[in-house]
Amino acid sequence: MKKTALLSSLFFVLFLFGFGKLQAQDRQDRKVIQLSGIILNADSTDAVAGVNIYVPKKGRGTSSGRFGYFSMPVLEGDSVVFSFIGLKRQSFKVPENVEDDRISLILTMEVDEIALAEVEVMPYPTEKEFKEAVLAMSVVDPMTISSSNMSPEMLLRWAEAMPASGNENFRYFQQGLMQQNQDLYGPRPLRLLDPFAWAQFIRSIKRGDLKSRD
């Protein structure tokens, strides 16, 4: 029994060794090629980033960068798969007996449209319960809501919280620029010491502009 188990183990080890040797020899026989390219969306011709690019069952792969560019070493005869969520999967067969050691691709991927079954969502288990719930709803008179919104207290609250209009903002901005220019070229003028202002004030007194009018 032990002899049979030992022979089976020895045969299995020799099989693995021979299989690995054949794979290594196959890789040495096939030429290494640098596969590079850009992946674009067929609908918008925009670069597609994050596309999974790999050789199935070989443990070799990469992904496209920010601008859809990718580059990876492959062997002659490899089948390279391009997959991305929402786009149709594509494959590329590396040709054999290639003269150059580089291959460049411009790959366009189409949108993968999946039709889902229709799902009807109801807020209640049955249509009868839904109708009963709608009929039992209490509807508020819209005129009552309008009257409460037009009350003086509500209008005053809205006026205090309402932001300035475009004209007011522009006027404040212009006033700020004028004050900055005045501060740039000297102190702001004091109207109390302005002789022209005093002359205008005296003329208004003589004309009687300041007299109270009944």
PDB file of C-alpha atoms in Angstrom:
ATOM      1  CA  MET A   1       0.000   0.000   0.000  1.00  0.00           C
ATOM      2  CA  LYS A   2       2.788   2.398   0.928  1.00  0.00           C
ATOM      3  CA  LYS A   3       4.678   1.438  -2.223  1.00  0.00           C
ATOM      4  CA  THR A   4       1.647   2.278  -4.390  1.00  0.00           C
ATOM      5  CA  ALA A   5       1.179   5.674  -2.706  1.00  0.00           C
ATOM      6  CA  LEU A   6       4.881   6.455  -3.156  1.00  0.00           C
ATOM      7  CA  LEU A   7       4.739   5.598  -6.857  1.00  0.00           C
ATOM      8  CA  SER A   8       1.617   7.740  -7.315  1.00  0.00           C
ATOM      9  CA  SER A   9       3.277  10.726  -5.642  1.00  0.00           C
ATOM     10  CA  LEU A  10       6.414  10.292  -7.733  1.00  0.00           C
ATOM     11  CA  PHE A  11       4.374  10.106 -10.930  1.00  0.00           C
ATOM     12  CA  PHE A  12       2.458  13.276  -9.976  1.00  0.00           C
ATOM     13  CA  VAL A  13       5.686  15.209  -9.299  1.00  0.00           C
ATOM     14  CA  LEU A  14       7.163  14.089 -12.614  1.00  0.00           C
ATOM     15  CA  PHE A  15       3.972  15.133 -14.386  1.00  0.00           C
ATOM     16  CA  LEU A  16       4.071  18.621 -12.874  1.00  0.00           C
ATOM     17  CA  PHE A  17       7.749  18.978 -13.690  1.00  0.00           C
ATOM     18  CA  GLY A  18       7.196  17.927 -17.289  1.00  0.00           C
ATOM     19  CA  PHE A  19       4.167  20.210 -17.696  1.00  0.00           C
ATOM     20  CA  GLY A  20       6.062  23.206 -16.335  1.00  0.00           C
ATOM     21  CA  LYS A  21       8.992  22.432 -18.595  1.00  0.00           C
ATOM     22  CA  LEU A  22       6.692  22.307 -21.614  1.00  0.00           C
ATOM     23  CA  GLN A  23       5.157  25.655 -20.676  1.00  0.00           C
ATOM     24  CA  ALA A  24       8.584  27.235 -20.251  1.00  0.00           C
ATOM     25  CA  GLN A  25       9.697  25.825 -23.583  1.00  0.00           C
ATOM     26  CA  ASP A  26       6.519  27.137 -25.221  1.00  0.00           C
ATOM     27  CA  ARG A  27       7.213  30.610 -23.859  1.00  0.00           C
ATOM     28  CA  GLN A  28      10.773  30.485 -25.118  1.00  0.00           C
ATOM     29  CA  ASP A  29       9.631  29.418 -28.579  1.00  0.00           C
ATOM     30  CA  ARG A  30       7.086  32.231 -28.852  1.00  0.00           C
ATOM     31  CA  LYS A  31       8.243  35.807 -29.356  1.00  0.00           C
ATOM     32  CA  VAL A  32       7.565  38.484 -26.717  1.00  0.00           C
ATOM     33  CA  ILE A  33       5.707  41.495 -28.124  1.00  0.00           C
ATOM     34  CA  GLN A  34       4.915  44.815 -26.438  1.00  0.00           C
ATOM     35  CA  LEU A  35       1.202  45.508 -26.980  1.00  0.00           C
ATOM     36  CA  SER A  36       0.227  49.177 -26.577  1.00  0.00           C
ATOM     37  CA  GLY A  37      -2.740  51.290 -27.549  1.00  0.00           C
ATOM     38  CA  ILE A  38      -5.596  53.626 -26.659  1.00  0.00           C
ATOM     39  CA  ILE A  39      -9.153  52.601 -25.766  1.00  0.00           C
ATOM     40  CA  LEU A  40     -11.994  54.902 -26.856  1.00  0.00           C
ATOM     41  CA  ASN A  41     -15.751  54.945 -26.404  1.00  0.00           C
ATOM     42  CA  ALA A  42     -17.449  54.191 -29.721  1.00  0.00           C
ATOM     43  CA  ASP A  43     -20.306  56.651 -29.032  1.00  0.00           C
ATOM     44  CA  SER A  44     -18.356  59.717 -27.924  1.00  0.00           C
ATOM     45  CA  THR A  45     -14.741  58.865 -28.870  1.00  0.00           C
ATOM     46  CA  ASP A  46     -13.761  59.744 -25.299  1.00  0.00           C
ATOM     47  CA  ALA A  47     -10.926  57.865 -23.639  1.00  0.00           C
ATOM     48  CA  VAL A  48     -12.042  55.012 -21.383  1.00  0.00           C
ATOM     49  CA  ALA A  49      -9.993  54.653 -18.204  1.00  0.00           C
ATOM     50  CA  GLY A  50      -9.924  51.579 -15.980  1.00  0.00           C
ATOM     51  CA  VAL A  51     -10.496  48.941 -18.671  1.00  0.00           C
ATOM     52  CA  ASN A  52      -9.326  45.488 -17.549  1.00  0.00           C
ATOM     53  CA  ILE A  53      -6.842  44.045 -20.061  1.00  0.00           C
ATOM     54  CA  TYR A  54      -5.613  40.498 -19.472  1.00  0.00           C
ATOM     55  CA  VAL A  55      -4.650  37.179 -21.018  1.00  0.00           C
ATOM     56  CA  PRO A  56      -7.032  34.500 -19.655  1.00  0.00           C
ATOM     57  CA  LYS A  57      -5.465  31.803 -17.439  1.00  0.00           C
ATOM     58  CA  LYS A  58      -1.980  33.285 -17.860  1.00  0.00           C
ATOM     59  CA  GLY A  59      -1.821  35.658 -14.896  1.00  0.00           C
ATOM     60  CA  ARG A  60      -0.773  38.584 -17.074  1.00  0.00           C
ATOM     61  CA  GLY A  61      -2.754  41.785 -17.368  1.00  0.00           C
ATOM     62  CA  THR A  62      -3.032  45.530 -16.818  1.00  0.00           C
ATOM     63  CA  SER A  63      -5.603  48.343 -16.989  1.00  0.00           C
ATOM     64  CA  SER A  64      -5.954  51.473 -19.101  1.00  0.00           C
ATOM     65  CA  GLY A  65      -4.827  54.753 -17.596  1.00  0.00           C
ATOM     66  CA  ARG A  66      -6.511  58.126 -17.272  1.00  0.00           C
ATOM     67  CA  PHE A  67      -6.324  58.878 -20.993  1.00  0.00           C
ATOM     68  CA  GLY A  68      -7.205  55.333 -22.095  1.00  0.00           C
ATOM     69  CA  TYR A  69      -3.585  54.332 -22.738  1.00  0.00           C
ATOM     70  CA  PHE A  70      -2.257  50.858 -21.926  1.00  0.00           C
ATOM     71  CA  SER A  71       0.891  48.830 -22.534  1.00  0.00           C
ATOM     72  CA  MET A  72       1.738  45.235 -21.594  1.00  0.00           C
ATOM     73  CA  PRO A  73       4.000  42.392 -22.794  1.00  0.00           C
ATOM     74  CA  VAL A  74       2.296  39.496 -24.608  1.00  0.00           C
ATOM     75  CA  LEU A  75       3.338  36.424 -26.551  1.00  0.00           C
ATOM     76  CA  GLU A  76       2.610  35.486 -30.121  1.00  0.00           C
ATOM     77  CA  GLY A  77      -0.758  33.767 -30.355  1.00  0.00           C
ATOM     78  CA  ASP A  78      -2.122  35.160 -27.068  1.00  0.00           C
ATOM     79  CA  SER A  79      -5.778  36.164 -26.867  1.00  0.00           C
ATOM     80  CA  VAL A  80      -6.044  39.481 -25.017  1.00  0.00           C
ATOM     81  CA  VAL A  81      -9.418  40.323 -23.431  1.00  0.00           C
ATOM     82  CA  PHE A  82     -10.712  43.883 -22.881  1.00  0.00           C
ATOM     83  CA  SER A  83     -13.565  44.188 -20.366  1.00  0.00           C
ATOM     84  CA  PHE A  84     -15.295  47.115 -18.683  1.00  0.00           C
ATOM     85  CA  ILE A  85     -18.613  47.421 -16.842  1.00  0.00           C
ATOM     86  CA  GLY A  86     -21.261  48.815 -19.180  1.00  0.00           C
ATOM     87  CA  LEU A  87     -19.255  48.132 -22.360  1.00  0.00           C
ATOM     88  CA  LYS A  88     -19.159  45.052 -24.559  1.00  0.00           C
ATOM     89  CA  ARG A  89     -16.238  42.714 -23.947  1.00  0.00           C
ATOM     90  CA  GLN A  90     -13.745  42.453 -26.793  1.00  0.00           C
ATOM     91  CA  SER A  91     -10.754  40.255 -27.538  1.00  0.00           C
ATOM     92  CA  PHE A  92      -7.654  40.638 -29.670  1.00  0.00           C
ATOM     93  CA  LYS A  93      -5.621  37.774 -31.095  1.00  0.00           C
ATOM     94  CA  VAL A  94      -1.910  38.530 -31.202  1.00  0.00           C
ATOM     95  CA  PRO A  95      -0.710  37.441 -34.648  1.00  0.00           C
ATOM     96  CA  GLU A  96       2.138  34.982 -34.995  1.00  0.00           C
ATOM     97  CA  ASN A  97       5.383  35.477 -36.898  1.00  0.00           C
ATOM     98  CA  VAL A  98       5.329  39.245 -36.368  1.00  0.00           C
ATOM     99  CA  GLU A  99       8.394  40.982 -37.755  1.00  0.00           C
ATOM    100  CA  ASP A 100       8.349  43.870 -35.289  1.00  0.00           C
ATOM    101  CA  ASP A 101       8.345  43.400 -31.517  1.00  0.00           C
ATOM    102  CA  ARG A 102       5.666  46.073 -30.996  1.00  0.00           C
ATOM    103  CA  ILE A 103       1.965  46.303 -31.833  1.00  0.00           C
ATOM    104  CA  SER A 104      -0.137  49.471 -31.479  1.00  0.00           C
ATOM    105  CA  LEU A 105      -3.936  49.451 -31.259  1.00  0.00           C
ATOM    106  CA  ILE A 106      -6.778  51.973 -31.265  1.00  0.00           C
ATOM    107  CA  LEU A 107      -9.672  50.023 -29.767  1.00  0.00           C
ATOM    108  CA  THR A 108     -13.262  51.315 -29.653  1.00  0.00           C
ATOM    109  CA  MET A 109     -15.679  49.737 -27.180  1.00  0.00           C
ATOM    110  CA  GLU A 110     -19.459  49.868 -27.623  1.00  0.00           C
ATOM    111  CA  VAL A 111     -22.073  50.313 -24.913  1.00  0.00           C
ATOM    112  CA  ASP A 112     -23.531  47.052 -23.639  1.00  0.00           C
ATOM    113  CA  GLU A 113     -27.282  47.596 -23.323  1.00  0.00           C
ATOM    114  CA  ILE A 114     -29.077  45.122 -21.080  1.00  0.00           C
ATOM    115  CA  ALA A 115     -32.881  45.146 -21.137  1.00  0.00           C
ATOM    116  CA  LEU A 116     -34.295  44.459 -17.678  1.00  0.00           C
ATOM    117  CA  ALA A 117     -37.741  43.113 -16.976  1.00  0.00           C
ATOM    118  CA  GLU A 118     -40.414  45.653 -16.063  1.00  0.00           C
ATOM    119  CA  VAL A 119     -40.987  46.076 -12.340  1.00  0.00           C
ATOM    120  CA  GLU A 120     -44.206  47.670 -11.080  1.00  0.00           C
ATOM    121  CA  VAL A 121     -43.833  49.337  -7.689  1.00  0.00           C
ATOM    122  CA  MET A 122     -46.991  49.945  -5.659  1.00  0.00           C
ATOM    123  CA  PRO A 123     -47.134  51.799  -2.318  1.00  0.00           C
ATOM    124  CA  TYR A 124     -49.798  49.393  -1.052  1.00  0.00           C
ATOM    125  CA  PRO A 125     -50.217  45.620  -1.391  1.00  0.00           C
ATOM    126  CA  THR A 126     -53.405  45.925  -3.466  1.00  0.00           C
ATOM    127  CA  GLU A 127     -54.985  48.534  -5.712  1.00  0.00           C
ATOM    128  CA  LYS A 128     -58.088  48.601  -3.508  1.00  0.00           C
ATOM    129  CA  GLU A 129     -56.107  49.643  -0.423  1.00  0.00           C
ATOM    130  CA  PHE A 130     -54.343  52.307  -2.473  1.00  0.00           C
ATOM    131  CA  LYS A 131     -57.657  53.854  -3.591  1.00  0.00           C
ATOM    132  CA  GLU A 132     -59.007  53.798  -0.040  1.00  0.00           C
ATOM    133  CA  ALA A 133     -55.892  55.583   1.233  1.00  0.00           C
ATOM    134  CA  VAL A 134     -56.184  58.266  -1.466  1.00  0.00           C
ATOM    135  CA  LEU A 135     -59.852  58.894  -0.691  1.00  0.00           C
ATOM    136  CA  ALA A 136     -59.116  59.126   3.038  1.00  0.00           C
ATOM    137  CA  MET A 137     -56.496  61.856   2.584  1.00  0.00           C
ATOM    138  CA  SER A 138     -57.278  65.252   4.117  1.00  0.00           C
ATOM    139  CA  VAL A 139     -56.643  67.983   1.557  1.00  0.00           C
ATOM    140  CA  VAL A 140     -55.872  71.485   2.844  1.00  0.00           C
ATOM    141  CA  ASP A 141     -57.527  74.404   1.082  1.00  0.00           C
ATOM    142  CA  PRO A 142     -54.828  76.180  -0.989  1.00  0.00           C
ATOM    143  CA  MET A 143     -56.399  79.582  -0.246  1.00  0.00           C
ATOM    144  CA  THR A 144     -55.758  79.019   3.455  1.00  0.00           C
ATOM    145  CA  ILE A 145     -52.070  78.438   2.769  1.00  0.00           C
ATOM    146  CA  SER A 146     -51.916  81.547   0.557  1.00  0.00           C
ATOM    147  CA  SER A 147     -53.533  83.715   3.242  1.00  0.00           C
ATOM    148  CA  SER A 148     -51.050  82.582   5.882  1.00  0.00           C
ATOM    149  CA  ASN A 149     -48.130  83.278   3.537  1.00  0.00           C
ATOM    150  CA  MET A 150     -49.391  86.828   2.837  1.00  0.00           C
ATOM    151  CA  SER A 151     -49.655  87.843   6.492  1.00  0.00           C
ATOM    152  CA  PRO A 152     -47.658  90.978   7.531  1.00  0.00           C
ATOM    153  CA  GLU A 153     -45.527  88.967   9.958  1.00  0.00           C
ATOM    154  CA  MET A 154     -44.558  86.481   7.254  1.00  0.00           C
ATOM    155  CA  LEU A 155     -43.818  89.223   4.701  1.00  0.00           C
ATOM    156  CA  LEU A 156     -41.625  91.074   7.225  1.00  0.00           C
ATOM    157  CA  ARG A 157     -39.722  87.876   7.997  1.00  0.00           C
ATOM    158  CA  TRP A 158     -39.134  87.245   4.291  1.00  0.00           C
ATOM    159  CA  ALA A 159     -37.990  90.835   3.739  1.00  0.00           C
ATOM    160  CA  GLU A 160     -35.404  90.543   6.521  1.00  0.00           C
ATOM    161  CA  ALA A 161     -34.066  87.228   5.226  1.00  0.00           C
ATOM    162  CA  MET A 162     -34.160  88.138   1.525  1.00  0.00           C
ATOM    163  CA  PRO A 163     -30.691  88.711   0.018  1.00  0.00           C
ATOM    164  CA  ALA A 164     -29.807  91.903  -1.815  1.00  0.00           C
ATOM    165  CA  SER A 165     -30.758  92.199  -5.480  1.00  0.00           C
ATOM    166  CA  GLY A 166     -28.314  92.562  -8.337  1.00  0.00           C
ATOM    167  CA  ASN A 167     -28.785  96.346  -8.495  1.00  0.00           C
ATOM    168  CA  GLU A 168     -28.105  96.756  -4.777  1.00  0.00           C
ATOM    169  CA  ASN A 169     -24.995  94.596  -4.945  1.00  0.00           C
ATOM    170  CA  PHE A 170     -23.720  96.600  -7.916  1.00  0.00           C
ATOM    171  CA  ARG A 171     -24.357  99.904  -6.100  1.00  0.00           C
ATOM    172  CA  TYR A 172     -22.520  98.699  -2.983  1.00  0.00           C
ATOM    173  CA  PHE A 173     -19.652  97.534  -5.167  1.00  0.00           C
ATOM    174  CA  GLN A 174     -19.368 100.919  -6.904  1.00  0.00           C
ATOM    175  CA  GLN A 175     -19.473 102.741  -3.570  1.00  0.00           C
ATOM    176  CA  GLY A 176     -16.691 100.528  -2.282  1.00  0.00           C
ATOM    177  CA  LEU A 177     -14.548 101.306  -5.337  1.00  0.00           C
ATOM    178  CA  MET A 178     -15.100 105.054  -4.888  1.00  0.00           C
ATOM    179  CA  GLN A 179     -14.081 104.874  -1.234  1.00  0.00           C
ATOM    180  CA  GLN A 180     -10.973 102.875  -2.144  1.00  0.00           C
ATOM    181  CA  ASN A 181      -9.974 105.503  -4.724  1.00  0.00           C
ATOM    182  CA  GLN A 182     -10.511 108.299  -2.200  1.00  0.00           C
ATOM    183  CA  ASP A 183      -8.370 106.526   0.381  1.00  0.00           C
ATOM    184  CA  LEU A 184      -5.700 105.916  -2.263  1.00  0.00           C
ATOM    185  CA  TYR A 185      -5.204 109.599  -3.144  1.00  0.00           C
ATOM    186  CA  GLY A 186      -5.648 111.093   0.302  1.00  0.00           C
ATOM    187  CA  PRO A 187      -7.998 111.335   3.289  1.00  0.00           C
ATOM    188  CA  ARG A 188     -11.709 111.509   2.683  1.00  0.00           C
ATOM    189  CA  PRO A 189     -13.032 115.116   2.474  1.00  0.00           C
ATOM    190  CA  LEU A 190     -14.911 116.446   5.507  1.00  0.00           C
ATOM    191  CA  ARG A 191     -18.110 118.146   4.354  1.00  0.00           C
ATOM    192  CA  LEU A 192     -18.141 120.360   7.455  1.00  0.00           C
ATOM    193  CA  LEU A 193     -15.005 122.187   6.225  1.00  0.00           C
ATOM    194  CA  ASP A 194     -16.045 122.343   2.566  1.00  0.00           C
ATOM    195  CA  PRO A 195     -16.615 126.022   1.530  1.00  0.00           C
ATOM    196  CA  PHE A 196     -18.727 124.997  -1.458  1.00  0.00           C
ATOM    197  CA  ALA A 197     -21.029 123.057   0.833  1.00  0.00           C
ATOM    198  CA  TRP A 198     -21.348 126.081   3.137  1.00  0.00           C
ATOM    199  CA  ALA A 199     -22.133 128.351   0.176  1.00  0.00           C
ATOM    200  CA  GLN A 200     -24.852 125.981  -1.001  1.00  0.00           C
ATOM    201  CA  PHE A 201     -26.245 125.834   2.550  1.00  0.00           C
ATOM    202  CA  ILE A 202     -26.388 129.659   2.829  1.00  0.00           C
ATOM    203  CA  ARG A 203     -28.137 129.981  -0.538  1.00  0.00           C
ATOM    204  CA  SER A 204     -30.745 127.454   0.528  1.00  0.00           C
ATOM    205  CA  ILE A 205     -31.407 129.518   3.702  1.00  0.00           C
ATOM    206  CA  LYS A 206     -31.848 132.707   1.660  1.00  0.00           C
ATOM    207  CA  ARG A 207     -34.266 130.969  -0.670  1.00  0.00           C
ATOM    208  CA  GLY A 208     -36.226 129.687   2.295  1.00  0.00           C
ATOM    209  CA  ASP A 209     -35.772 126.049   1.432  1.00  0.00           C
ATOM    210  CA  LEU A 210     -35.398 125.120   5.104  1.00  0.00           C
ATOM    211  CA  LYS A 211     -38.624 126.785   6.261  1.00  0.00           C
ATOM    212  CA  SER A 212     -41.329 124.437   7.415  1.00  0.00           C
ATOM    213  CA  ARG A 213     -44.161 124.058   4.969  1.00  0.00           C
ATOM    214  CA  ASP A 214     -47.687 123.656   6.250  1.00  0.00           C
TER     215      ASP A 214
END
